[in-house]
Amino acid sequence: MALPLALAAVVTAAFPSVAATTCPGCYGMEELAPDVYAEPGLAPSGRRQVISAVQEGSRRVRDFYGGKRSAPRILACLTDGCYRRIGGGGERGIAVLNRAVMLSPAGVDPVIAAHEISHVELDSRLNSGRGELPQWFDEGLAVLVSGDPRYLAPETAGDRCLASTDAALPVTLDAWLRAAGADKTTYAKAACRVTRWVTANGGPRAVLDLIRRMNAGERFEAVTKT
């Protein structure tokens, strides 16, 4: 028993977000709905805010895909102390191991919830093709699914792009984090590229077809050029 206990201690210390999403109660989180947790003692308005954000975020993902396969555990904090305690940083929200979602006080709203749940949903649908998917596509798709007005114009706009580029976009997560940290338009550029591709290829069904073909062994570059 000593080794498993020691390993658990290391994981808890080094990766508190993993530990917190694995055992929310161990971090003092209270279950508000099935697999939706928040800090204890919230006022009724705070509880409603959490539940509403998760429900609406999930609806946006479900509407885009025509259904929802993933069921991520959601941890939501309405205070900075709570978010730090579960391992959060300066982000509004984050998908943890693409199996759970953490929302910061600035991220308990439908847009951020939908963005992070979109990451989990896409991961749940991709099998062998997950390693081939570039990070810019994952992030741009999450912006599209969530309808984030910071990075996309309204659906009524003829062209929803707010920023575009012909340059290469970050492929790996590390490169994405560096680029997005240095250039605030990185999300908008990725969202523009994904949105134009989706629109030109029949809407959300293009994403479903991409997933199917990548799971069958085709490469991302080959699928998106057709």
mmCIF file of C-alpha atoms in Angstrom:
data_model
loop_
_atom_site.group_PDB
_atom_site.id
_atom_site.type_symbol
_atom_site.label_atom_id
_atom_site.label_comp_id
_atom_site.label_asym_id
_atom_site.label_seq_id
_atom_site.Cartn_x
_atom_site.Cartn_y
_atom_site.Cartn_z
ATOM 1 C CA MET A 1 0.000 0.000 0.000
ATOM 2 C CA ALA A 2 2.917 2.396 0.560
ATOM 3 C CA LEU A 3 3.702 2.832 -3.144
ATOM 4 C CA PRO A 4 0.124 3.614 -4.299
ATOM 5 C CA LEU A 5 -0.274 6.073 -1.423
ATOM 6 C CA ALA A 6 3.012 7.739 -2.262
ATOM 7 C CA LEU A 7 2.059 7.942 -5.939
ATOM 8 C CA ALA A 8 -1.296 9.486 -5.030
ATOM 9 C CA ALA A 9 0.487 12.083 -2.929
ATOM 10 C CA VAL A 10 2.787 12.971 -5.828
ATOM 11 C CA VAL A 11 -0.129 13.312 -8.265
ATOM 12 C CA THR A 12 -2.056 15.466 -5.794
ATOM 13 C CA ALA A 13 0.917 17.771 -5.264
ATOM 14 C CA ALA A 14 2.059 17.995 -8.883
ATOM 15 C CA PHE A 15 -1.312 17.875 -10.659
ATOM 16 C CA PRO A 16 -3.989 19.227 -8.305
ATOM 17 C CA SER A 17 -6.457 19.707 -11.160
ATOM 18 C CA VAL A 18 -6.278 15.991 -11.991
ATOM 19 C CA ALA A 19 -6.752 15.074 -8.345
ATOM 20 C CA ALA A 20 -9.587 17.577 -7.902
ATOM 21 C CA THR A 21 -11.540 16.401 -10.927
ATOM 22 C CA THR A 22 -11.017 12.796 -9.835
ATOM 23 C CA CYS A 23 -12.255 13.437 -6.302
ATOM 24 C CA PRO A 24 -14.105 16.778 -6.089
ATOM 25 C CA GLY A 25 -15.315 16.041 -2.573
ATOM 26 C CA CYS A 26 -11.716 15.722 -1.417
ATOM 27 C CA TYR A 27 -11.329 19.399 -2.336
ATOM 28 C CA GLY A 28 -14.480 20.485 -0.592
ATOM 29 C CA MET A 29 -16.601 20.684 -3.736
ATOM 30 C CA GLU A 30 -20.347 20.144 -3.487
ATOM 31 C CA GLU A 31 -22.371 18.292 -6.124
ATOM 32 C CA LEU A 32 -25.133 20.539 -7.485
ATOM 33 C CA ALA A 33 -26.302 18.144 -10.205
ATOM 34 C CA PRO A 34 -24.978 14.839 -11.568
ATOM 35 C CA ASP A 35 -21.245 15.409 -12.193
ATOM 36 C CA VAL A 36 -21.548 19.180 -11.695
ATOM 37 C CA TYR A 37 -19.639 20.453 -8.663
ATOM 38 C CA ALA A 38 -19.154 23.872 -7.112
ATOM 39 C CA GLU A 39 -17.765 25.332 -3.941
ATOM 40 C CA PRO A 40 -20.066 24.863 -0.932
ATOM 41 C CA GLY A 41 -22.237 27.581 0.528
ATOM 42 C CA LEU A 42 -23.212 29.272 -2.723
ATOM 43 C CA ALA A 43 -26.260 31.517 -2.676
ATOM 44 C CA PRO A 44 -29.220 30.296 -4.768
ATOM 45 C CA SER A 45 -28.267 32.776 -7.506
ATOM 46 C CA GLY A 46 -24.753 31.331 -7.655
ATOM 47 C CA ARG A 47 -26.044 27.789 -7.863
ATOM 48 C CA ARG A 48 -28.393 28.813 -10.674
ATOM 49 C CA GLN A 49 -25.509 30.510 -12.508
ATOM 50 C CA VAL A 50 -23.435 27.339 -12.441
ATOM 51 C CA ILE A 51 -26.258 25.037 -13.516
ATOM 52 C CA SER A 52 -27.437 27.416 -16.254
ATOM 53 C CA ALA A 53 -23.921 27.848 -17.690
ATOM 54 C CA VAL A 54 -23.333 24.091 -17.834
ATOM 55 C CA GLN A 55 -26.753 23.327 -19.299
ATOM 56 C CA GLU A 56 -26.526 25.995 -21.992
ATOM 57 C CA GLY A 57 -22.918 25.139 -22.788
ATOM 58 C CA SER A 58 -23.861 21.478 -23.173
ATOM 59 C CA ARG A 59 -26.826 22.427 -25.367
ATOM 60 C CA ARG A 60 -24.574 24.336 -27.774
ATOM 61 C CA VAL A 61 -22.300 21.333 -28.120
ATOM 62 C CA ARG A 62 -25.246 18.974 -28.535
ATOM 63 C CA ASP A 63 -26.880 21.194 -31.178
ATOM 64 C CA PHE A 64 -23.682 21.451 -33.218
ATOM 65 C CA TYR A 65 -22.994 17.720 -33.263
ATOM 66 C CA GLY A 66 -26.625 16.611 -33.421
ATOM 67 C CA GLY A 67 -26.136 14.809 -30.121
ATOM 68 C CA LYS A 68 -23.619 14.516 -27.339
ATOM 69 C CA ARG A 69 -21.440 11.521 -26.478
ATOM 70 C CA SER A 70 -19.275 12.964 -23.737
ATOM 71 C CA ALA A 71 -20.284 13.517 -20.125
ATOM 72 C CA PRO A 72 -17.406 15.451 -18.555
ATOM 73 C CA ARG A 73 -17.307 16.125 -14.854
ATOM 74 C CA ILE A 74 -17.628 19.886 -14.305
ATOM 75 C CA LEU A 75 -15.989 21.767 -11.435
ATOM 76 C CA ALA A 76 -17.043 25.419 -11.214
ATOM 77 C CA CYS A 77 -15.704 28.085 -8.889
ATOM 78 C CA LEU A 78 -17.186 31.494 -8.196
ATOM 79 C CA THR A 79 -14.237 32.638 -6.082
ATOM 80 C CA ASP A 80 -10.551 32.857 -6.929
ATOM 81 C CA GLY A 81 -9.607 30.949 -3.781
ATOM 82 C CA CYS A 82 -11.707 27.982 -4.828
ATOM 83 C CA TYR A 83 -10.187 27.940 -8.303
ATOM 84 C CA ARG A 84 -6.632 28.084 -7.018
ATOM 85 C CA ARG A 85 -7.384 25.300 -4.575
ATOM 86 C CA ILE A 86 -8.428 22.908 -7.351
ATOM 87 C CA GLY A 87 -5.335 23.725 -9.408
ATOM 88 C CA GLY A 88 -6.625 26.483 -11.676
ATOM 89 C CA GLY A 89 -4.476 29.302 -13.014
ATOM 90 C CA GLY A 90 -5.205 32.465 -14.953
ATOM 91 C CA GLU A 91 -7.432 30.851 -17.580
ATOM 92 C CA ARG A 92 -11.227 31.226 -17.698
ATOM 93 C CA GLY A 93 -11.667 27.496 -18.065
ATOM 94 C CA ILE A 94 -9.773 24.362 -18.957
ATOM 95 C CA ALA A 95 -10.409 20.804 -20.100
ATOM 96 C CA VAL A 96 -8.502 18.430 -17.812
ATOM 97 C CA LEU A 97 -7.146 15.386 -19.656
ATOM 98 C CA ASN A 98 -10.097 15.910 -22.020
ATOM 99 C CA ARG A 99 -12.273 14.105 -19.503
ATOM 100 C CA ALA A 100 -13.315 16.888 -17.134
ATOM 101 C CA VAL A 101 -13.805 20.653 -17.198
ATOM 102 C CA MET A 102 -12.871 23.327 -14.664
ATOM 103 C CA LEU A 103 -14.473 26.782 -14.825
ATOM 104 C CA SER A 104 -13.021 29.832 -13.096
ATOM 105 C CA PRO A 105 -15.097 32.721 -11.700
ATOM 106 C CA ALA A 106 -14.657 34.476 -15.059
ATOM 107 C CA GLY A 107 -15.649 31.325 -16.933
ATOM 108 C CA VAL A 108 -18.954 30.336 -15.354
ATOM 109 C CA ASP A 109 -20.953 31.317 -18.405
ATOM 110 C CA PRO A 110 -22.343 29.402 -21.418
ATOM 111 C CA VAL A 111 -19.616 30.485 -23.874
ATOM 112 C CA ILE A 112 -16.659 29.273 -21.820
ATOM 113 C CA ALA A 113 -18.529 26.160 -20.698
ATOM 114 C CA ALA A 114 -19.368 25.290 -24.314
ATOM 115 C CA HIS A 115 -15.776 25.929 -25.416
ATOM 116 C CA GLU A 116 -14.283 23.534 -22.882
ATOM 117 C CA ILE A 117 -17.006 20.902 -23.286
ATOM 118 C CA SER A 118 -16.371 21.086 -27.051
ATOM 119 C CA HIS A 119 -12.784 19.934 -26.462
ATOM 120 C CA VAL A 120 -14.018 16.933 -24.486
ATOM 121 C CA GLU A 121 -16.704 16.087 -27.030
ATOM 122 C CA LEU A 122 -14.289 16.156 -29.950
ATOM 123 C CA ASP A 123 -11.811 13.991 -28.061
ATOM 124 C CA SER A 124 -14.553 11.481 -27.218
ATOM 125 C CA ARG A 125 -15.416 11.109 -30.900
ATOM 126 C CA LEU A 126 -11.874 10.795 -32.233
ATOM 127 C CA ASN A 127 -10.161 7.462 -31.839
ATOM 128 C CA SER A 128 -6.910 6.780 -33.632
ATOM 129 C CA GLY A 129 -7.028 10.169 -35.337
ATOM 130 C CA ARG A 130 -6.677 12.261 -32.193
ATOM 131 C CA GLY A 131 -2.930 12.602 -32.440
ATOM 132 C CA GLU A 132 -3.168 13.928 -36.005
ATOM 133 C CA LEU A 133 -5.556 16.773 -35.215
ATOM 134 C CA PRO A 134 -3.763 20.131 -35.009
ATOM 135 C CA GLN A 135 -4.402 22.240 -31.939
ATOM 136 C CA TRP A 136 -5.515 25.232 -33.987
ATOM 137 C CA PHE A 137 -8.397 23.222 -35.422
ATOM 138 C CA ASP A 138 -9.492 22.006 -31.985
ATOM 139 C CA GLU A 139 -9.407 25.553 -30.609
ATOM 140 C CA GLY A 140 -11.038 27.166 -33.630
ATOM 141 C CA LEU A 141 -13.802 24.578 -33.579
ATOM 142 C CA ALA A 142 -14.408 25.224 -29.874
ATOM 143 C CA VAL A 143 -14.821 28.932 -30.643
ATOM 144 C CA LEU A 144 -17.303 28.106 -33.403
ATOM 145 C CA VAL A 145 -19.300 25.677 -31.269
ATOM 146 C CA SER A 146 -19.460 28.116 -28.359
ATOM 147 C CA GLY A 147 -20.284 31.120 -30.556
ATOM 148 C CA ASP A 148 -17.719 33.225 -28.724
ATOM 149 C CA PRO A 149 -18.388 36.864 -29.704
ATOM 150 C CA ARG A 150 -14.814 37.845 -28.828
ATOM 151 C CA TYR A 151 -13.505 35.882 -31.786
ATOM 152 C CA LEU A 152 -16.397 35.505 -34.242
ATOM 153 C CA ALA A 153 -18.997 37.853 -35.680
ATOM 154 C CA PRO A 154 -22.698 36.909 -35.201
ATOM 155 C CA GLU A 155 -24.215 34.130 -37.296
ATOM 156 C CA THR A 156 -26.147 36.766 -39.247
ATOM 157 C CA ALA A 157 -22.895 38.186 -40.650
ATOM 158 C CA GLY A 158 -22.001 37.221 -44.195
ATOM 159 C CA ASP A 159 -18.458 36.428 -43.076
ATOM 160 C CA ARG A 160 -18.011 35.742 -39.354
ATOM 161 C CA CYS A 161 -14.243 36.264 -39.410
ATOM 162 C CA LEU A 162 -12.802 38.999 -37.206
ATOM 163 C CA ALA A 163 -9.188 38.155 -38.060
ATOM 164 C CA SER A 164 -7.674 35.952 -40.720
ATOM 165 C CA THR A 165 -4.252 34.763 -41.806
ATOM 166 C CA ASP A 166 -2.684 32.628 -44.488
ATOM 167 C CA ALA A 167 0.238 31.818 -42.200
ATOM 168 C CA ALA A 168 0.617 28.466 -40.473
ATOM 169 C CA LEU A 169 -1.213 28.167 -37.164
ATOM 170 C CA PRO A 170 0.099 26.293 -34.085
ATOM 171 C CA VAL A 171 -0.138 22.540 -34.384
ATOM 172 C CA THR A 172 0.865 21.420 -30.870
ATOM 173 C CA LEU A 173 -0.594 22.455 -27.540
ATOM 174 C CA ASP A 174 2.671 23.995 -26.349
ATOM 175 C CA ALA A 175 2.996 26.032 -29.537
ATOM 176 C CA TRP A 176 -0.626 27.105 -29.265
ATOM 177 C CA LEU A 177 -0.217 28.324 -25.695
ATOM 178 C CA ARG A 178 2.856 30.334 -26.657
ATOM 179 C CA ALA A 179 1.212 31.860 -29.707
ATOM 180 C CA ALA A 180 -2.077 32.675 -27.974
ATOM 181 C CA GLY A 181 -0.193 34.242 -25.087
ATOM 182 C CA ALA A 182 1.772 36.479 -27.437
ATOM 183 C CA ASP A 183 -1.010 37.341 -29.904
ATOM 184 C CA LYS A 184 -4.569 37.864 -28.703
ATOM 185 C CA THR A 185 -5.927 37.383 -32.244
ATOM 186 C CA THR A 186 -4.724 33.765 -32.423
ATOM 187 C CA TYR A 187 -8.116 32.399 -31.352
ATOM 188 C CA ALA A 188 -9.894 34.598 -33.901
ATOM 189 C CA LYS A 189 -7.554 33.476 -36.687
ATOM 190 C CA ALA A 190 -8.111 29.800 -35.878
ATOM 191 C CA ALA A 191 -11.856 30.327 -35.571
ATOM 192 C CA CYS A 192 -11.897 32.089 -38.926
ATOM 193 C CA ARG A 193 -10.097 29.257 -40.684
ATOM 194 C CA VAL A 194 -12.311 26.575 -39.134
ATOM 195 C CA THR A 195 -15.545 28.502 -39.716
ATOM 196 C CA ARG A 196 -14.781 29.137 -43.383
ATOM 197 C CA TRP A 197 -13.883 25.469 -43.894
ATOM 198 C CA VAL A 198 -17.051 24.274 -42.137
ATOM 199 C CA THR A 199 -19.237 26.698 -44.106
ATOM 200 C CA ALA A 200 -17.667 25.710 -47.431
ATOM 201 C CA ASN A 201 -18.154 22.002 -46.729
ATOM 202 C CA GLY A 202 -21.780 21.784 -45.685
ATOM 203 C CA GLY A 203 -21.829 22.959 -42.082
ATOM 204 C CA PRO A 204 -21.395 20.827 -38.939
ATOM 205 C CA ARG A 205 -21.732 17.599 -40.914
ATOM 206 C CA ALA A 206 -18.304 18.405 -42.362
ATOM 207 C CA VAL A 207 -16.823 17.987 -38.880
ATOM 208 C CA LEU A 208 -18.643 14.691 -38.402
ATOM 209 C CA ASP A 209 -17.263 13.504 -41.746
ATOM 210 C CA LEU A 210 -13.760 14.632 -40.794
ATOM 211 C CA ILE A 211 -13.981 12.627 -37.568
ATOM 212 C CA ARG A 212 -15.239 9.556 -39.402
ATOM 213 C CA ARG A 213 -12.499 9.700 -42.006
ATOM 214 C CA MET A 214 -9.716 10.364 -39.506
ATOM 215 C CA ASN A 215 -10.931 7.471 -37.384
ATOM 216 C CA ALA A 216 -10.691 5.360 -40.538
ATOM 217 C CA GLY A 217 -7.036 6.293 -40.901
ATOM 218 C CA GLU A 218 -7.011 9.316 -43.212
ATOM 219 C CA ARG A 219 -4.740 12.219 -42.364
ATOM 220 C CA PHE A 220 -6.108 15.594 -41.330
ATOM 221 C CA GLU A 221 -4.438 17.409 -44.237
ATOM 222 C CA ALA A 222 -5.968 15.040 -46.792
ATOM 223 C CA VAL A 223 -9.459 15.323 -45.332
ATOM 224 C CA THR A 224 -9.495 19.109 -45.111
ATOM 225 C CA LYS A 225 -8.247 19.589 -48.662
ATOM 226 C CA THR A 226 -11.227 17.756 -50.139
#
